[in-house]
Short mmCIF file of C-alpha atoms and ligand atoms in Angstrom, two decimals:
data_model
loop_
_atom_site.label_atom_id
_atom_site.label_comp_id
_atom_site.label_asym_id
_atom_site.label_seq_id
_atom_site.Cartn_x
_atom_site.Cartn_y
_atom_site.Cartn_z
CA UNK A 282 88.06 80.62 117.67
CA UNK A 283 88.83 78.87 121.13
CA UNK A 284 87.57 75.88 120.13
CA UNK A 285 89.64 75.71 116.87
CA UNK A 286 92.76 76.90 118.38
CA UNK A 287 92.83 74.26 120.98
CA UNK A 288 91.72 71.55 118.98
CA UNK A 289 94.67 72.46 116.34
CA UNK A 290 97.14 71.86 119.10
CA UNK A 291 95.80 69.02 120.72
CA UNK A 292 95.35 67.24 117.77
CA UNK A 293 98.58 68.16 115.71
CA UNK A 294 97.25 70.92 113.11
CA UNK A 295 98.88 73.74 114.06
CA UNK A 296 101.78 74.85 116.66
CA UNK A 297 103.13 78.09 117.81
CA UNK A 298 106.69 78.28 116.09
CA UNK A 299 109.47 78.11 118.43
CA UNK A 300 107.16 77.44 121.72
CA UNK A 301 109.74 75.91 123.92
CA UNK A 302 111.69 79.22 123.59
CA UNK A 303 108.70 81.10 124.05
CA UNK A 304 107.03 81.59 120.95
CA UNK A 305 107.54 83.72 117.66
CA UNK A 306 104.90 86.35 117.19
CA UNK A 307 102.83 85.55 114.08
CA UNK A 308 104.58 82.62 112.67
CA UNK A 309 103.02 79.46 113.11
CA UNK A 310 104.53 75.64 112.34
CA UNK A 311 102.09 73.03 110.87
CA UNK A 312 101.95 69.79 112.72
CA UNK A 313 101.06 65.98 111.03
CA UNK A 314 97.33 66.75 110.31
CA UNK A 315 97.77 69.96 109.41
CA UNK A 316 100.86 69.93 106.78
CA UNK A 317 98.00 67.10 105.22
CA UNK A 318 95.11 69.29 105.08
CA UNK A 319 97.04 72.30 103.58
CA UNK A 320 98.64 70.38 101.24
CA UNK A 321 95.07 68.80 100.16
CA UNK A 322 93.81 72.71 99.73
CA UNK A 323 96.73 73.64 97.50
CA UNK A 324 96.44 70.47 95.64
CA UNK A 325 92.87 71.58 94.75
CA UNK A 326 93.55 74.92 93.95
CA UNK A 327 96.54 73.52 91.58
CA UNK A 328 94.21 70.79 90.05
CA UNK A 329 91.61 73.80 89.49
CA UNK A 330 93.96 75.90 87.93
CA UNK A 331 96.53 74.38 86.11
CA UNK A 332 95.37 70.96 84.99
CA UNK A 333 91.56 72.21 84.88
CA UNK A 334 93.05 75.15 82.32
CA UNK A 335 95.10 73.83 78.85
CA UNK A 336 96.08 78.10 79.11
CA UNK A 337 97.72 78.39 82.80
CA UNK A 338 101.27 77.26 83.33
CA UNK A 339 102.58 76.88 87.01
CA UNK A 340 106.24 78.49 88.73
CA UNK A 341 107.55 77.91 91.86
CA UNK A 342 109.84 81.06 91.96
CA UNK A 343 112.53 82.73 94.42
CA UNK A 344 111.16 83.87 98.06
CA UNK A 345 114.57 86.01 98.03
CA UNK A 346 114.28 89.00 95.74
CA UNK A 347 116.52 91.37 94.20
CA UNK A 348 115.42 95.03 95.74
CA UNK A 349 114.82 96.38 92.19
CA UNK A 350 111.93 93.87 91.11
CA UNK A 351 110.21 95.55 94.47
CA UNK A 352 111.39 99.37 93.52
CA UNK A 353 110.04 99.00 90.35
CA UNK A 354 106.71 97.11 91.44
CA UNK A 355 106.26 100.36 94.10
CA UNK A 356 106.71 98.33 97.04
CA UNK A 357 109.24 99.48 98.32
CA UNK A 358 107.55 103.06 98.20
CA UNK A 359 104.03 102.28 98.94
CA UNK A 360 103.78 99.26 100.38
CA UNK A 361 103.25 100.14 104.22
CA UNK A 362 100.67 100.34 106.47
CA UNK A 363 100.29 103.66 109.14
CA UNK A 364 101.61 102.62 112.25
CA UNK A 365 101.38 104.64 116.24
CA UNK A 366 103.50 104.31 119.22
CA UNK A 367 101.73 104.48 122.66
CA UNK A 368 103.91 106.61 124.73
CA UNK A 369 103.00 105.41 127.92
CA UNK A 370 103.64 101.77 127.84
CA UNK A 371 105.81 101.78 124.61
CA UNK A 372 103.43 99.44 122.26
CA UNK A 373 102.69 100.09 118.75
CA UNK A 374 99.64 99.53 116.86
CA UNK A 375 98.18 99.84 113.20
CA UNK A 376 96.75 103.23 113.44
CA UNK A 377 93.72 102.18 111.16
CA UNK A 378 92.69 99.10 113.07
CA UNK A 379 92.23 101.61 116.47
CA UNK A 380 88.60 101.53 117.66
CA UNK A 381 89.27 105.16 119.37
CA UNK A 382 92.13 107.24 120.04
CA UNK A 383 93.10 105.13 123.17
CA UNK A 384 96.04 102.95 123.29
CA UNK A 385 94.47 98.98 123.54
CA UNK A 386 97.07 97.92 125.65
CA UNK A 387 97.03 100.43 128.32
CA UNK A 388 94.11 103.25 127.86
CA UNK A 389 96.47 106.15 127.60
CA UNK A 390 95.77 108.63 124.95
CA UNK A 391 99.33 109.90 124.63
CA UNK A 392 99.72 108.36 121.44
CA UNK A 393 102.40 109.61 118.43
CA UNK A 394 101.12 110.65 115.05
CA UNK A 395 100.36 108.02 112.42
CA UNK A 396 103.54 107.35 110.58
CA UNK A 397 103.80 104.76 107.28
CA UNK A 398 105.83 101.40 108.25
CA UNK A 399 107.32 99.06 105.43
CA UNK A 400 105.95 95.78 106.07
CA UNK A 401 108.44 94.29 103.92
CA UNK A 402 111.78 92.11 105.64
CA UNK A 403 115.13 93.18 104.54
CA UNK A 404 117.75 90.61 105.12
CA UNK A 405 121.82 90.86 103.69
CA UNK A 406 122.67 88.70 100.93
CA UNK A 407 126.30 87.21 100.78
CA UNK A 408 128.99 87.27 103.37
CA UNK A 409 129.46 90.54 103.87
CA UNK A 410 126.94 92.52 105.52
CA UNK A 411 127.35 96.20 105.06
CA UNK A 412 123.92 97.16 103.90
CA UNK A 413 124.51 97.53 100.20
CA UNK A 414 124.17 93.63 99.61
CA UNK A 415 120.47 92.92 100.39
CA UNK A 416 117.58 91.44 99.32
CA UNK A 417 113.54 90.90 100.58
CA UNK A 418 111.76 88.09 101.15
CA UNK A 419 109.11 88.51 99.15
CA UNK A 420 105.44 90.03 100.16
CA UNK A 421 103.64 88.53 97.50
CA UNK A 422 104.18 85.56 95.27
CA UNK A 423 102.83 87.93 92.17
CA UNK A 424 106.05 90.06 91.25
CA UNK A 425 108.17 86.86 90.63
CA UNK A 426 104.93 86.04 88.03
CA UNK A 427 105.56 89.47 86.19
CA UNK A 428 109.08 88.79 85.82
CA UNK A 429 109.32 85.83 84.51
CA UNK A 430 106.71 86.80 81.89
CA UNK A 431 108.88 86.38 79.27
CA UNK A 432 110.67 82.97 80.25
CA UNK A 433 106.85 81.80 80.41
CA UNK A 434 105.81 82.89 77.27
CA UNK A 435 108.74 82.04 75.44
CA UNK A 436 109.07 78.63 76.41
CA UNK A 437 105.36 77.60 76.26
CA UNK A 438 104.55 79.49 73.14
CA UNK A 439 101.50 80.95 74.77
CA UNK A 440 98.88 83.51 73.46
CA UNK A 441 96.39 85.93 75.28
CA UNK A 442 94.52 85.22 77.18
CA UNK A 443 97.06 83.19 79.68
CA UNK A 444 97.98 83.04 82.88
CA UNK A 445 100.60 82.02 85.10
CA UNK A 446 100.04 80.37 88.64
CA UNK A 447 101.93 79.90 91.71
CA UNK A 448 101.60 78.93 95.35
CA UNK A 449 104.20 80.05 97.67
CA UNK A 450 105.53 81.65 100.70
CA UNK A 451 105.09 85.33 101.48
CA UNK A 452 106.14 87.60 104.40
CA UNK A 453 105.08 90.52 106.15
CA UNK A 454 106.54 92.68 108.91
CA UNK A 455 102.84 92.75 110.06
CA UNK A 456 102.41 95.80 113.27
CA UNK A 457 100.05 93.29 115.02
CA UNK A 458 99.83 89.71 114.18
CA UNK A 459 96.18 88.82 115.16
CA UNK A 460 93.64 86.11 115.03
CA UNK A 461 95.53 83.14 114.95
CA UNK A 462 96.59 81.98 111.69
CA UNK A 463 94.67 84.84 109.80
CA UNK A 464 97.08 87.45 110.22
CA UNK A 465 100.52 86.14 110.48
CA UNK A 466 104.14 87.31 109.32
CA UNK A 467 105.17 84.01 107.41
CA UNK A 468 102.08 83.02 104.70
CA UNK A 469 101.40 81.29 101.97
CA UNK A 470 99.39 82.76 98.99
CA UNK A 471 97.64 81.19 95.68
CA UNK A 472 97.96 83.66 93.21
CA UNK A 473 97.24 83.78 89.56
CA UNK A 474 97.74 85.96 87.04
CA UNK A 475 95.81 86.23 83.96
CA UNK A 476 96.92 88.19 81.27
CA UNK A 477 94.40 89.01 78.79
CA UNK A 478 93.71 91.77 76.00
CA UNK A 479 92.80 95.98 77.45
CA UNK A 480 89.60 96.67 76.59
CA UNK A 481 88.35 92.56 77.77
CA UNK A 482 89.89 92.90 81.68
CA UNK A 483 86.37 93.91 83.26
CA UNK A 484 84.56 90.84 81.87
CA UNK A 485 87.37 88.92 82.85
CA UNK A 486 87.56 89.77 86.37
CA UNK A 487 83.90 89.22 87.21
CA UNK A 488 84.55 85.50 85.29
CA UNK A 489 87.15 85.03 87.90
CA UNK A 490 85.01 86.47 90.80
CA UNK A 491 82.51 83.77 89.89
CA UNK A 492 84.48 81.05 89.60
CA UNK A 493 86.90 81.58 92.53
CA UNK A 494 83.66 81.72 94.52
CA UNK A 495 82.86 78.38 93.15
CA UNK A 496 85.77 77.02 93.91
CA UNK A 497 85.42 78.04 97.81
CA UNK A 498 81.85 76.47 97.95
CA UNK A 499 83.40 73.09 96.59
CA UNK A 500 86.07 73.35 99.46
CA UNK A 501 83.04 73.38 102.05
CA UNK A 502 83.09 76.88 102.69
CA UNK A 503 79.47 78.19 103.23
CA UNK A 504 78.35 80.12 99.85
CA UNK A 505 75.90 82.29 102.95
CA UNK A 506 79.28 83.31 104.54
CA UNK A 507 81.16 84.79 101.51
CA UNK A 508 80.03 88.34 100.69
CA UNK A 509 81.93 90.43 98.15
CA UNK A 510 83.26 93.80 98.88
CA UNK A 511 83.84 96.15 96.15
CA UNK A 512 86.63 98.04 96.76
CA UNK A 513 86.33 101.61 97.12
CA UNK A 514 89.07 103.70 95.19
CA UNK A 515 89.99 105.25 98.06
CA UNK A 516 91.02 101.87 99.50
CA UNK A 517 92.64 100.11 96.37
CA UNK A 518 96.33 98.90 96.27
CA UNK A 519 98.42 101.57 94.46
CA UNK A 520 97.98 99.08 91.10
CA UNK A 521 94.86 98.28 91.55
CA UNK A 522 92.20 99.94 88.79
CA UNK A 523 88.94 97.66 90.50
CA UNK A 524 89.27 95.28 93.51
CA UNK A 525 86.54 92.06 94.58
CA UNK A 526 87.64 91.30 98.06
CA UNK A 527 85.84 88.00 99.05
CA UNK A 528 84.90 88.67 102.01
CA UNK A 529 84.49 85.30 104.94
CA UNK A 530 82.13 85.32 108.10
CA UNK A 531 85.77 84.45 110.23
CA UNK A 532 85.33 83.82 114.12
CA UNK A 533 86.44 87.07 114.77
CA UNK A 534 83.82 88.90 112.15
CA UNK A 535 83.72 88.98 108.50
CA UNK A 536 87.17 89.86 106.67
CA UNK A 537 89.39 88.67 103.64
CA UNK A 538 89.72 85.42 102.46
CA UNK A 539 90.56 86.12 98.91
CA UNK A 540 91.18 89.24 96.98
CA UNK A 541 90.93 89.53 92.66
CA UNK A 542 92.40 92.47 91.44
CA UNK A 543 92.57 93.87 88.04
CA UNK A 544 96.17 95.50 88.22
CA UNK A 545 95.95 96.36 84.60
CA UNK A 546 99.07 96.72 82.88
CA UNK A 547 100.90 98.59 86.12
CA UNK A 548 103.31 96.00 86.73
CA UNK A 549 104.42 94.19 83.44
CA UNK A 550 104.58 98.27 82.71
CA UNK A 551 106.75 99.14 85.69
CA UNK A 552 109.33 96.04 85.04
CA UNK A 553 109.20 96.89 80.91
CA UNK A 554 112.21 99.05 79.34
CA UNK A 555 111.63 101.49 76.94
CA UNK A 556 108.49 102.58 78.80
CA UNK A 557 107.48 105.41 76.21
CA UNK A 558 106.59 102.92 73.47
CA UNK A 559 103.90 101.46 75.77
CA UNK A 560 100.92 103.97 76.81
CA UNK A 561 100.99 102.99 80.41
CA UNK A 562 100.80 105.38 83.38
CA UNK A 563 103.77 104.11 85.13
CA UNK A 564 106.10 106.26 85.90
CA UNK A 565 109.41 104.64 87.07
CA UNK A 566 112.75 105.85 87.24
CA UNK A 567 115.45 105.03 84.59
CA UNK A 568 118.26 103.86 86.76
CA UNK A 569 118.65 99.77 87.36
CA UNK A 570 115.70 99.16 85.05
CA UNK A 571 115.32 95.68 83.46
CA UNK A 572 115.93 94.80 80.07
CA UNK A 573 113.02 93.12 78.96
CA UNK A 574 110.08 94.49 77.20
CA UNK A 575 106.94 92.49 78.99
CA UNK A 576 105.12 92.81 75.99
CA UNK A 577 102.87 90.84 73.23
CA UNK A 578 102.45 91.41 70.17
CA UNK A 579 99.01 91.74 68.17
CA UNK A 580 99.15 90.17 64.71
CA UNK A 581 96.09 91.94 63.56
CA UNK A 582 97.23 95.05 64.87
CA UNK A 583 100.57 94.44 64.01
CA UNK A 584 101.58 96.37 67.29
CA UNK A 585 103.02 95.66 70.77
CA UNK A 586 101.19 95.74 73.90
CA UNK A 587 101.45 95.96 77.20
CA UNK A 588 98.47 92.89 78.73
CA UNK A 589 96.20 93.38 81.27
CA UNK A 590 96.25 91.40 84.67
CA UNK A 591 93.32 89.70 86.40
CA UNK A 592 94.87 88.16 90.05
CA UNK A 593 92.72 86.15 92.24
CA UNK A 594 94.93 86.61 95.61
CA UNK A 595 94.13 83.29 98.06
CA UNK A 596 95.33 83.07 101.19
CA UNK A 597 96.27 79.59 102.19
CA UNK A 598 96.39 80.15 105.79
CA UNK A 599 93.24 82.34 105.56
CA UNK A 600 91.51 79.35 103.44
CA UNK A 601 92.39 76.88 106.23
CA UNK A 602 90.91 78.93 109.01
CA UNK A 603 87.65 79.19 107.00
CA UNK A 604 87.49 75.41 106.14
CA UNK A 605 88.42 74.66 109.53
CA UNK A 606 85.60 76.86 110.70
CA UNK A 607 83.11 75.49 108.35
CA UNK A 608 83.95 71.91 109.08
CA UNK A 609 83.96 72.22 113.20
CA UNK A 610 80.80 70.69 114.60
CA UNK A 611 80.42 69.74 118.43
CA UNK A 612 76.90 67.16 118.04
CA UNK A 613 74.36 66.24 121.07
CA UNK A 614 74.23 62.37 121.15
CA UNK A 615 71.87 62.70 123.65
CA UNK A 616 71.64 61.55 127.29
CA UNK A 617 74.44 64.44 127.88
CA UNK A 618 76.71 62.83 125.20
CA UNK A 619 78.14 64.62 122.52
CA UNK A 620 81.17 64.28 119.49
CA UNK A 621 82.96 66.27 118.02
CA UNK A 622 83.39 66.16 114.36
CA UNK A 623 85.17 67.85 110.93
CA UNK A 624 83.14 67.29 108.65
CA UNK A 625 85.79 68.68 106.43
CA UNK A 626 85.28 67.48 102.68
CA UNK A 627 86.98 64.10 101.44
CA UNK A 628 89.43 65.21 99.61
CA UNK A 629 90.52 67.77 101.92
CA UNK A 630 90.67 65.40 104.92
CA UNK A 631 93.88 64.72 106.33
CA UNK A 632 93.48 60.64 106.76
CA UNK A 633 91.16 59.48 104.23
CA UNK A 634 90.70 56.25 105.79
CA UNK A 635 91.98 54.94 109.02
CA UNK A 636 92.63 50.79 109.16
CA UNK A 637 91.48 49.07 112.42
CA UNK A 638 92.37 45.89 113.92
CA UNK A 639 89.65 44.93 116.62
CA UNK A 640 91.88 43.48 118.95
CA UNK A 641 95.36 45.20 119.97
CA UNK A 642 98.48 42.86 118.78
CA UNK A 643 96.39 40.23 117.86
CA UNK A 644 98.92 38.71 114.90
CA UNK A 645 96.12 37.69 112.77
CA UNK A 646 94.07 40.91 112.60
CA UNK A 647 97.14 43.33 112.72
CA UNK A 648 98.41 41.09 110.06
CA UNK A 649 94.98 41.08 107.60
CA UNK A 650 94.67 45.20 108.85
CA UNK A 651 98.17 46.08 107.56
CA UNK A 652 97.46 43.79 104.37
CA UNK A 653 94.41 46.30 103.80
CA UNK A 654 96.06 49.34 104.68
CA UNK A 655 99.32 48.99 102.36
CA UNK A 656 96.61 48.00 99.20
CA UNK A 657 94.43 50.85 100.04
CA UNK A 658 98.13 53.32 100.16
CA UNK A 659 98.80 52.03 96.66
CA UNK A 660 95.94 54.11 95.36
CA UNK A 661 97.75 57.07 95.88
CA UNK A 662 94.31 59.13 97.63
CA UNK A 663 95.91 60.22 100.32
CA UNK A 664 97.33 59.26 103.69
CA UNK A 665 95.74 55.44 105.18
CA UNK A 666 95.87 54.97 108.49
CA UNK A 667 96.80 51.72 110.51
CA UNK A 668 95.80 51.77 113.82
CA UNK A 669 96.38 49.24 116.30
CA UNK A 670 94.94 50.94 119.54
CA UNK A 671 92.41 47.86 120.22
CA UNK A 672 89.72 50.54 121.58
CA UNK A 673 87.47 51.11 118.63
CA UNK A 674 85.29 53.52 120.08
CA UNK A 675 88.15 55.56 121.17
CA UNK A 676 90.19 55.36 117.45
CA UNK A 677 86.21 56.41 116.11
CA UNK A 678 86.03 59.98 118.88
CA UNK A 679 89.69 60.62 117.47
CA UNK A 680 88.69 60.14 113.78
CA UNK A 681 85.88 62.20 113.90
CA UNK A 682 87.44 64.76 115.61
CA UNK A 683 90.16 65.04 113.05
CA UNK A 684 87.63 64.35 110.45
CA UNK A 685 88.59 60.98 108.76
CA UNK A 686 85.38 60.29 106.41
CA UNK A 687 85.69 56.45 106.92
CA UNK A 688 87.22 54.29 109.31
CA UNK A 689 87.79 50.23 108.37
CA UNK A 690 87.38 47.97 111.11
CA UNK A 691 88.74 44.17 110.90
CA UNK A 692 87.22 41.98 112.88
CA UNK A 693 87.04 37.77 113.57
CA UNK A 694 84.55 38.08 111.26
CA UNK A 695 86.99 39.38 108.92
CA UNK A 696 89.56 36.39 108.88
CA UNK A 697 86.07 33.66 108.63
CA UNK A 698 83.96 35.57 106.31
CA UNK A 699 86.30 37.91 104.35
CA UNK A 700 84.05 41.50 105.31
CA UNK A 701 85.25 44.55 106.91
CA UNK A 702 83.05 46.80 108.84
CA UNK A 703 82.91 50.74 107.23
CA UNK A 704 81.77 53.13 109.71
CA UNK A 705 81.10 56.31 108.72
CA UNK A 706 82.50 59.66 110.03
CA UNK A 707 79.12 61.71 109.57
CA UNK A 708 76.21 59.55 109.87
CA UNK A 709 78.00 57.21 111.83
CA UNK A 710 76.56 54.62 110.04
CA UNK A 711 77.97 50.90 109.30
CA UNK A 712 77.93 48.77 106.68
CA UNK A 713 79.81 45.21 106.35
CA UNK A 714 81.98 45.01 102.50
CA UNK A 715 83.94 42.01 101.18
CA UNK A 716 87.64 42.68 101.70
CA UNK A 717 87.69 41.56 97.80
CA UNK A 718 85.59 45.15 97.20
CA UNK A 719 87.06 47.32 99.68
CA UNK A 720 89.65 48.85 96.78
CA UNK A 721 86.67 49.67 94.38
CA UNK A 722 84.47 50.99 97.17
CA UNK A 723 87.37 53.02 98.72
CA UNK A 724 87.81 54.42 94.83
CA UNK A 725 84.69 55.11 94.52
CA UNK A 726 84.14 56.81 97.73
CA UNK A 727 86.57 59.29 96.89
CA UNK A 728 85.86 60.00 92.85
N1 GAP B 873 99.28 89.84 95.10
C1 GAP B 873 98.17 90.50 95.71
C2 GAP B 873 98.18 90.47 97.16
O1 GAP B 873 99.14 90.04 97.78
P1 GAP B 873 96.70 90.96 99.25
O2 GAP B 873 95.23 91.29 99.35
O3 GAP B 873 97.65 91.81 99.98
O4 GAP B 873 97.02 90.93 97.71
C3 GAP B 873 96.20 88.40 99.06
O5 GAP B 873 96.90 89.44 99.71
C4 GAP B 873 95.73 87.37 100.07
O6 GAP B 873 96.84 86.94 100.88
C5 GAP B 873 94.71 87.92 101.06
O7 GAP B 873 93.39 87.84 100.54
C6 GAP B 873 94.89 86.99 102.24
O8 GAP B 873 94.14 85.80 102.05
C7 GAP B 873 96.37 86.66 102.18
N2 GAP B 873 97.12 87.48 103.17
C8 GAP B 873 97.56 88.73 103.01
N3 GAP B 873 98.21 89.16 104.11
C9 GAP B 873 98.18 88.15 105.00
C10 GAP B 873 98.67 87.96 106.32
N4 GAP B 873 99.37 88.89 106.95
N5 GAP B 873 98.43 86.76 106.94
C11 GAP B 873 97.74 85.79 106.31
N6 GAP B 873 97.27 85.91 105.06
C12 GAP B 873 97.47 87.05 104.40
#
């Protein structure tokens, strides 16, 4: 994890937010390389969701949320975790991640009773701040999915099965912020959720299982690292009827990367009025209910229901540390040499190519090299790099290290001849292509 953390910062991936004023615990910024990378993941998971799938629509929905949608969901009554003060030195902890009954900070064993914590933020809405104007930011993308169930399907003219996607921001008042970036306060989460008939939810959710494992192996995530965990009842959410965690070999041992629920109909259920004409089990109370009935109805049957939910839960953040992980490779040259390398996947990279002049400021080369580089921008892969450094074999270290799969070199040879070198970020291999090519090979390097 030492490795990863300090090649983050020293290459621009990821920052402690608000370092020069000392740091905020559990919020990280993203720097150049690493807003790239992220936004390559989530492209991928978009592409595999919503234009993979004629029967997913996207949102991008509210972070602010009215404090019914989360009394009604049972967040705001459930949604804590158990939390013990040390007396001696004052610290708190998460009373379920303690190894023994000793405080970690200072050894003392005068430590308070367990004692549920909302992990939610409150903050006040509007200009007045006397506590009865407020809102929460949101701790999971999924509730603004169940309430806009009805805008969806009514402007789409869906049918079950169908689900609704979103990527977004999400925040928890976690009691200790650990492992760098893989538990923080400020996330983002990929969540969909896929509404589909009772009775068809448990084939469903092992469809989803297998393909959202898929999907991780196509990222470049080991398939040897991913285990599944199979939720014991004891553990599950409070809407949660089964639970797949997908469970990563992390740094720090093997946790969470991903979680698929089948939340059955608890929450279109909980936000529904006229709860008695559904047979759900929620039991909510009647004041500041919503008006809408979150419900389909069956032609055969010629009855309303109440859908089923199927959520695969990704952590972006979470996904990043793992590809990060998977990608980080430190390689004996030899002779006492080494690199070190991502060999992140192409279309995950951050630079997909970076354009090199051979000589610094040379007008002709830097001339030919930015030529190359704006044609190559036009194809829309991705960010292409001109760099005019003049020390090849230092721009090559640098690329490999922040895993550009090719870098083009433009040489003498270049302005006589009309090739480019290629060298390669993995093999480290060369090969010499006509300048007339270089679009189709670059095109077809990353199809
Ligand atoms: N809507 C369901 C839900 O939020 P979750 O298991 O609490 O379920 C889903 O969260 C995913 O969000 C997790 O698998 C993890 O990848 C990510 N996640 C949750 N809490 C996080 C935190 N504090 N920091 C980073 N990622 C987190």
């Amino acid at each position: 994890m030492e490795d990863l953390v300090s090649l983050c910062k020293r290459r621009g991936f990821i920052f402690q937010s608000s370092e020069i004023y000392g740091g905020l615990q559990g919020v990280y910024d993203y720097g150049p390389l690493g807003v790239e990378l992220k936004n390559n993941l989530k492209d991928a998971w978009w592409s595999s969701m919503i234009y993979e799938n004629d029967n997913i629509e996207g949102l991008d929905s509210s972070i602010l949320t009215n404090p019914s949608v989360l009394k009604f969901s049972g967040h705001e009554s459930t949604f804590t975790d158990p939390m013990v003060d040390c007396r001696e030195c004052k610290s708190r902890w998460r009373a379920d991640t303690l190894d023994s009954d000793k405080c970690p900070g200072c050894g003392s064993t005068d430590l308070t009773d367990p004692r549920p914590f909302n992990l939610m933020f409150k903050t006040s809405i509007g200009p007045v701040d006397d506590g009865s104007n407020f809102g929460y930011l949101r701790p999971e993308t999924a509730q603004q999915i169940f309430i806009n169930f009805k805008n969806v399907l009514d402007s789409t003219n869906k049918s079950i099965p169908f689900g609704i996607a979103q990527i977004g921001k999400a925040f928890r008042n976690e009691i200790t912020p650990r492992n760098f970036i893989f538990r923080v306060r400020e996330f983002e989460q990929m969540e969909l959720e896929f509404f589909v008939k009772p009775g068809t939810d448990e084939d469903w959710h092992q469809k989803w299982l297998d393909k959202r494992l898929g999907w991780w192996e196509e990222q470049g995530v080991n398939k040897d690292k991913l285990t599944i965990y199979n939720v014991p009842k004891e553990e599950l959410a409070h809407y949660s009827k089964a639970t797949f965690d997908i469970m990563y070999e992390f740094p720090h041992g093997s946790e969470e990367l991903e979680g698929i629920a089948n939340r059955t109909d608890f929450d279109l259920g909980s936000h529904s009025k006229n709860q008695s004409e559904f047979d759900i089990s929620a039991k909510v109370e009647k004041n500041n209910e919503s008006n809408s009935k979150l419900a389909v109805h069956d032609l055969e049957e010629k009855k309303w229901f109440i859908p089923y939910v199927i959520e695969p839960s990704a952590g972006v953040d979470r996904g990043f540390l793992a590809i990060l992980n998977e990608a980080y490779n430190v390689e004996d040259l030899g002779e006492g040499k080494e690199r070190t390398l991502l060999k992140l996947k192409p279309h995950l990279a951050p630079i997909k190519a970076a354009v090199i002049p051979l000589k610094k400021n040379n007008d002709e080369l830097v001339v030919l090299s930015k030529k190359i580089k704006n044609e190559l921008q036009s194809l829309n892969l991705g960010r292409i790099l001109f760099e005019n450094t003049g020390n090849i074999g230092k721009s090559y270290r640098r690329h490999d290290e922040i895993g550009t799969p090719i870098c083009i070199t433009v040489d003498f040879d270049s302005l006589e001849k009309g090739t480019v070198t290629i060298r390669h970020r993995d093999s480290m291999k060369q090969e010499l292509v006509n300048i007339d090519e270089l679009v189709n090979f670059v095109k077809n390097f990353y199809a």
